[in-house]
mmCIF file of N, CA and C in Angstrom:
data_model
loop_
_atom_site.group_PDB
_atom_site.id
_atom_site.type_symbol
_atom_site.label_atom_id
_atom_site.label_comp_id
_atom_site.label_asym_id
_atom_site.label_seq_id
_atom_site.Cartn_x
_atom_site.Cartn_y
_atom_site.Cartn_z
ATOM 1 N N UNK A 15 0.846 -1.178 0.000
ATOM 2 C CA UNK A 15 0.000 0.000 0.000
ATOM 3 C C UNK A 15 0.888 1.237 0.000
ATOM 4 N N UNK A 16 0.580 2.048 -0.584
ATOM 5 C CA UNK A 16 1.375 3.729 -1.089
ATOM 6 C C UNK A 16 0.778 4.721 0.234
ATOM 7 N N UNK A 17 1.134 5.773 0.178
ATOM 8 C CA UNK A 17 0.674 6.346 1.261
ATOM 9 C C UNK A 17 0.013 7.860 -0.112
ATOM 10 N N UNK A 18 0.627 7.985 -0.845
ATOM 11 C CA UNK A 18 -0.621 9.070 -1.976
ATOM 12 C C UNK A 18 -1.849 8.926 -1.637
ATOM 13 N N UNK A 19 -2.551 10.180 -1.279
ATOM 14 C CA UNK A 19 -3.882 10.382 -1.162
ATOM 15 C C UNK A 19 -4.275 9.966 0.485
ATOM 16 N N UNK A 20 -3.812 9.375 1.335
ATOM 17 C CA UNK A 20 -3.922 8.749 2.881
ATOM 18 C C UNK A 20 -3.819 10.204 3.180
ATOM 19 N N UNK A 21 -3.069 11.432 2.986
ATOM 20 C CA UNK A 21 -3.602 12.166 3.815
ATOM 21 C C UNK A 21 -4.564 13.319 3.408
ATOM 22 N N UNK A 22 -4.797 13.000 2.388
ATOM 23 C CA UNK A 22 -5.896 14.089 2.296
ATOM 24 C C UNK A 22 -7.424 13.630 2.774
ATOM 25 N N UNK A 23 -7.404 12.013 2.494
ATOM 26 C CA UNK A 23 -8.396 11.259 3.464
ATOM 27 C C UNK A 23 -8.916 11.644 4.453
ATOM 28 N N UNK A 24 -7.564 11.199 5.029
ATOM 29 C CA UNK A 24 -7.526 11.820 7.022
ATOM 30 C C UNK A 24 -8.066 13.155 7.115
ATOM 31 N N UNK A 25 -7.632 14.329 6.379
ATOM 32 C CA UNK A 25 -8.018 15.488 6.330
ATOM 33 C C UNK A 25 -9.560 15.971 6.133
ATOM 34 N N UNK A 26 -9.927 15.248 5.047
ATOM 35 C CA UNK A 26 -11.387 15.195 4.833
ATOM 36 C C UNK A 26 -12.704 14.537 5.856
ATOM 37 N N UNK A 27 -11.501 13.237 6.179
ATOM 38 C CA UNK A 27 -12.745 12.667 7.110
ATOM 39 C C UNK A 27 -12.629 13.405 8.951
ATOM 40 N N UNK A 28 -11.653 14.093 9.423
ATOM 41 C CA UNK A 28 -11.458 14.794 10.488
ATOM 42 C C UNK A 28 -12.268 15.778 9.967
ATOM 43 N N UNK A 29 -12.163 16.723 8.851
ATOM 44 C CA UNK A 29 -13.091 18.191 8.730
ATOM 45 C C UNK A 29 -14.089 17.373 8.573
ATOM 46 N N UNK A 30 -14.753 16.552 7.945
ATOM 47 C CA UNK A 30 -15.971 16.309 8.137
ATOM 48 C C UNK A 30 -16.641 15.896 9.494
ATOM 49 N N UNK A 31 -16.189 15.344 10.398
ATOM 50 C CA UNK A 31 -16.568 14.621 11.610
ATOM 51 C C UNK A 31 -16.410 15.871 12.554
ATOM 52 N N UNK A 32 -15.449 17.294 12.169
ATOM 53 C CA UNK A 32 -15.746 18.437 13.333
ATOM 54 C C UNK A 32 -16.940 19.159 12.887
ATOM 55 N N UNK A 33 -17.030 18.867 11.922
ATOM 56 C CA UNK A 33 -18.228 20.014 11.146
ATOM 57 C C UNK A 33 -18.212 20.896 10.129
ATOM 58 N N UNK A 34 -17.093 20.862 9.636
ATOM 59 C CA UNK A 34 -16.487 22.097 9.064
ATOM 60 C C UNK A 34 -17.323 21.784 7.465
ATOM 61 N N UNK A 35 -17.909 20.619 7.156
ATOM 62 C CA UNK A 35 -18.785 20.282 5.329
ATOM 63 C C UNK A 35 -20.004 20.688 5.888
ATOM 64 N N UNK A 36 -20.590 20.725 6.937
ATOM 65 C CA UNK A 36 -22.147 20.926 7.663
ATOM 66 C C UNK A 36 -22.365 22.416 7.847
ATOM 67 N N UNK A 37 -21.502 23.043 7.974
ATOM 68 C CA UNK A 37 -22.462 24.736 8.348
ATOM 69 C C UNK A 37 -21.811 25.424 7.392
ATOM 70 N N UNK A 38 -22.175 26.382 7.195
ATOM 71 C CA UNK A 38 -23.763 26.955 7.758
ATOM 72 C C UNK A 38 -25.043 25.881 7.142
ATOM 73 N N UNK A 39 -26.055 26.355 8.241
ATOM 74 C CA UNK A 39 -27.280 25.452 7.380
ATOM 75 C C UNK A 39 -28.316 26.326 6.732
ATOM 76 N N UNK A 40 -28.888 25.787 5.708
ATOM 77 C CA UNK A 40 -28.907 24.460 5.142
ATOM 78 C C UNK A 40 -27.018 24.553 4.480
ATOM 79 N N UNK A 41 -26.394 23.718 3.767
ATOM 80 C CA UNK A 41 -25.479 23.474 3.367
ATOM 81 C C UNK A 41 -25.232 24.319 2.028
ATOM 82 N N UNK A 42 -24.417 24.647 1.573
ATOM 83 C CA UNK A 42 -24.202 25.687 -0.073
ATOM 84 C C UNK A 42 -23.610 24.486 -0.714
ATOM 85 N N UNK A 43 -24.197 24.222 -1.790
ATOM 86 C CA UNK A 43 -23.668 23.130 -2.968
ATOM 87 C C UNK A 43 -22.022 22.896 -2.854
ATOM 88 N N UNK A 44 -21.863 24.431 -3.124
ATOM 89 C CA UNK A 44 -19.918 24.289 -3.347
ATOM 90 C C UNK A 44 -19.226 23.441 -2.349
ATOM 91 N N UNK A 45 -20.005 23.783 -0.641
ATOM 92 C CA UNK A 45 -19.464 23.455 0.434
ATOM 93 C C UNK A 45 -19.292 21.819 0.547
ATOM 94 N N UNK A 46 -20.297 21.096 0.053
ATOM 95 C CA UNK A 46 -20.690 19.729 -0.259
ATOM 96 C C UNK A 46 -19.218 19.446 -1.354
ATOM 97 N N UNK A 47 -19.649 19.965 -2.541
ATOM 98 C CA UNK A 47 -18.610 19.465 -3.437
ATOM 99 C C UNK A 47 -17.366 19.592 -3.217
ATOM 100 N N UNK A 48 -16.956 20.339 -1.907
ATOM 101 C CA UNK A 48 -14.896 20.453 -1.561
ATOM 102 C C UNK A 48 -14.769 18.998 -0.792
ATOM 103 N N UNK A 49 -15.774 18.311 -0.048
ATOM 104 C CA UNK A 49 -15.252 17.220 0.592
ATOM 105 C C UNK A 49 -15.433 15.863 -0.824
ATOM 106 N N UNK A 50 -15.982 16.301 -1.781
ATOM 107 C CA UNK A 50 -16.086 15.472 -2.839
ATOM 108 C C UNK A 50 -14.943 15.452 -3.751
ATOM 109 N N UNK A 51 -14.760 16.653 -3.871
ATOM 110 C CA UNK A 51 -13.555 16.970 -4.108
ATOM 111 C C UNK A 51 -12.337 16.636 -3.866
ATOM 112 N N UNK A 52 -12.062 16.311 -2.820
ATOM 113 C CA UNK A 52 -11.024 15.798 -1.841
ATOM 114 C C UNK A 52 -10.633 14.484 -1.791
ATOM 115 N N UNK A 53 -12.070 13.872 -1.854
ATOM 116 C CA UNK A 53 -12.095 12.141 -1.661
ATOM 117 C C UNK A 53 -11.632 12.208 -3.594
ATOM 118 N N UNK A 54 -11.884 12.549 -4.707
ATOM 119 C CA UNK A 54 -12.189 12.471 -5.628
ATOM 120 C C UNK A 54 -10.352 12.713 -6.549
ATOM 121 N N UNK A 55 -10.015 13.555 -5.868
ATOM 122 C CA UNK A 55 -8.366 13.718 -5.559
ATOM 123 C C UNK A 55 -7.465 12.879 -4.862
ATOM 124 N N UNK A 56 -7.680 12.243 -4.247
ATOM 125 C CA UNK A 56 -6.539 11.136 -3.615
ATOM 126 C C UNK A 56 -7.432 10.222 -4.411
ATOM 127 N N UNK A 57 -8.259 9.355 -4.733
ATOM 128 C CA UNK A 57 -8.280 8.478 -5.509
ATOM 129 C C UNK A 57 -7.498 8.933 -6.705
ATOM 130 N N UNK A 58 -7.904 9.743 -7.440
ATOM 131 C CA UNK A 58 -7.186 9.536 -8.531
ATOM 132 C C UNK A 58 -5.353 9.722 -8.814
ATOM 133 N N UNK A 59 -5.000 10.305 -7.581
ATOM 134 C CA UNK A 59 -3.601 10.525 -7.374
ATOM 135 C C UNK A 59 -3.079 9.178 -7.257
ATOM 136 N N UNK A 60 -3.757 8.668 -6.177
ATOM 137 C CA UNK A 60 -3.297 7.187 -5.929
ATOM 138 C C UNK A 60 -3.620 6.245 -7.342
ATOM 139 N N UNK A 61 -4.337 6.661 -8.114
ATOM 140 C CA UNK A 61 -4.326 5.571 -9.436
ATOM 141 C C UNK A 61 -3.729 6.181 -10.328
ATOM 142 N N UNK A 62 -3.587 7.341 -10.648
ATOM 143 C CA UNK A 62 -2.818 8.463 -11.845
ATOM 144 C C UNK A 62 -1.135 7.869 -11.909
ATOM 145 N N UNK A 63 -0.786 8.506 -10.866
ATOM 146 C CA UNK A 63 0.772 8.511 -10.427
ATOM 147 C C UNK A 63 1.446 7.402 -10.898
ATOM 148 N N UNK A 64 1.285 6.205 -10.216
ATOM 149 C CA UNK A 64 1.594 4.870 -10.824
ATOM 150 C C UNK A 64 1.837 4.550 -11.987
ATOM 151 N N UNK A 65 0.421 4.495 -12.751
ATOM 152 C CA UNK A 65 0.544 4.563 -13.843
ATOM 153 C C UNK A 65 1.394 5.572 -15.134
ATOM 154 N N UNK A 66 1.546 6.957 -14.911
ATOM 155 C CA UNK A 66 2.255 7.621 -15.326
ATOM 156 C C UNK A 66 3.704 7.942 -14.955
ATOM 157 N N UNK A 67 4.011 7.409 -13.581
ATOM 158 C CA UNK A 67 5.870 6.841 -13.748
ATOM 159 C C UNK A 67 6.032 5.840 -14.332
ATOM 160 N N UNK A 68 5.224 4.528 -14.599
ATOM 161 C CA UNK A 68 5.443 3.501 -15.353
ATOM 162 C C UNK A 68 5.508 4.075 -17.030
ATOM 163 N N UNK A 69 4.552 4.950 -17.582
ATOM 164 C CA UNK A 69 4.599 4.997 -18.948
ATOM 165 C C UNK A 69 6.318 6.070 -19.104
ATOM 166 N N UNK A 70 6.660 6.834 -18.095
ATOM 167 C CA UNK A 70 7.808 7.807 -18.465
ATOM 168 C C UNK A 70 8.793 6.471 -17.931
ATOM 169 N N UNK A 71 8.585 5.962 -16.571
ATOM 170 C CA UNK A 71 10.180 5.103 -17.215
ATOM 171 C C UNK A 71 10.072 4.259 -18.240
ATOM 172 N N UNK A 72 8.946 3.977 -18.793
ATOM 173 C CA UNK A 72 9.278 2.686 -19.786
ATOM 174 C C UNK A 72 9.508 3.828 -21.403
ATOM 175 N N UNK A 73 9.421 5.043 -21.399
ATOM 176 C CA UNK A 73 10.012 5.687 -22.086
ATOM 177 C C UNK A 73 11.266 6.046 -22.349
ATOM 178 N N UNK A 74 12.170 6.102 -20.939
ATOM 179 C CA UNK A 74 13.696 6.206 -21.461
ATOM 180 C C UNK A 74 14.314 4.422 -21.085
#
């Protein structure tokens, strides 16, 4: 297991569990979409990366 994207996880799921995706209420769309955002970013870091040092070293 890689550690890419583990901390923005942690980050997301701590701001979410103090409150910081919940207020003000009702919720503003944008506010919703930064913790989506977040989760949506370490996945793809953690699958991007890999794959694109493999295609540059198998280039030189």
């Amino acid at each position: 297991m890689n550690g890419r994207g583990a901390v923005e996880i942690v980050v997301a799921v701590v701001s979410l569990e103090a409150g910081f995706f919940t207020r003000p209420t009702p919720v503003p769309p944008v506010v919703a979409a930064i913790f989506s955002g977040i989760v949506i970013m370490a996945i793809l870091t953690t699958i991007i990366v890999p794959l694109g040092m493999k295609l540059l070293l198998k280039a030189n």
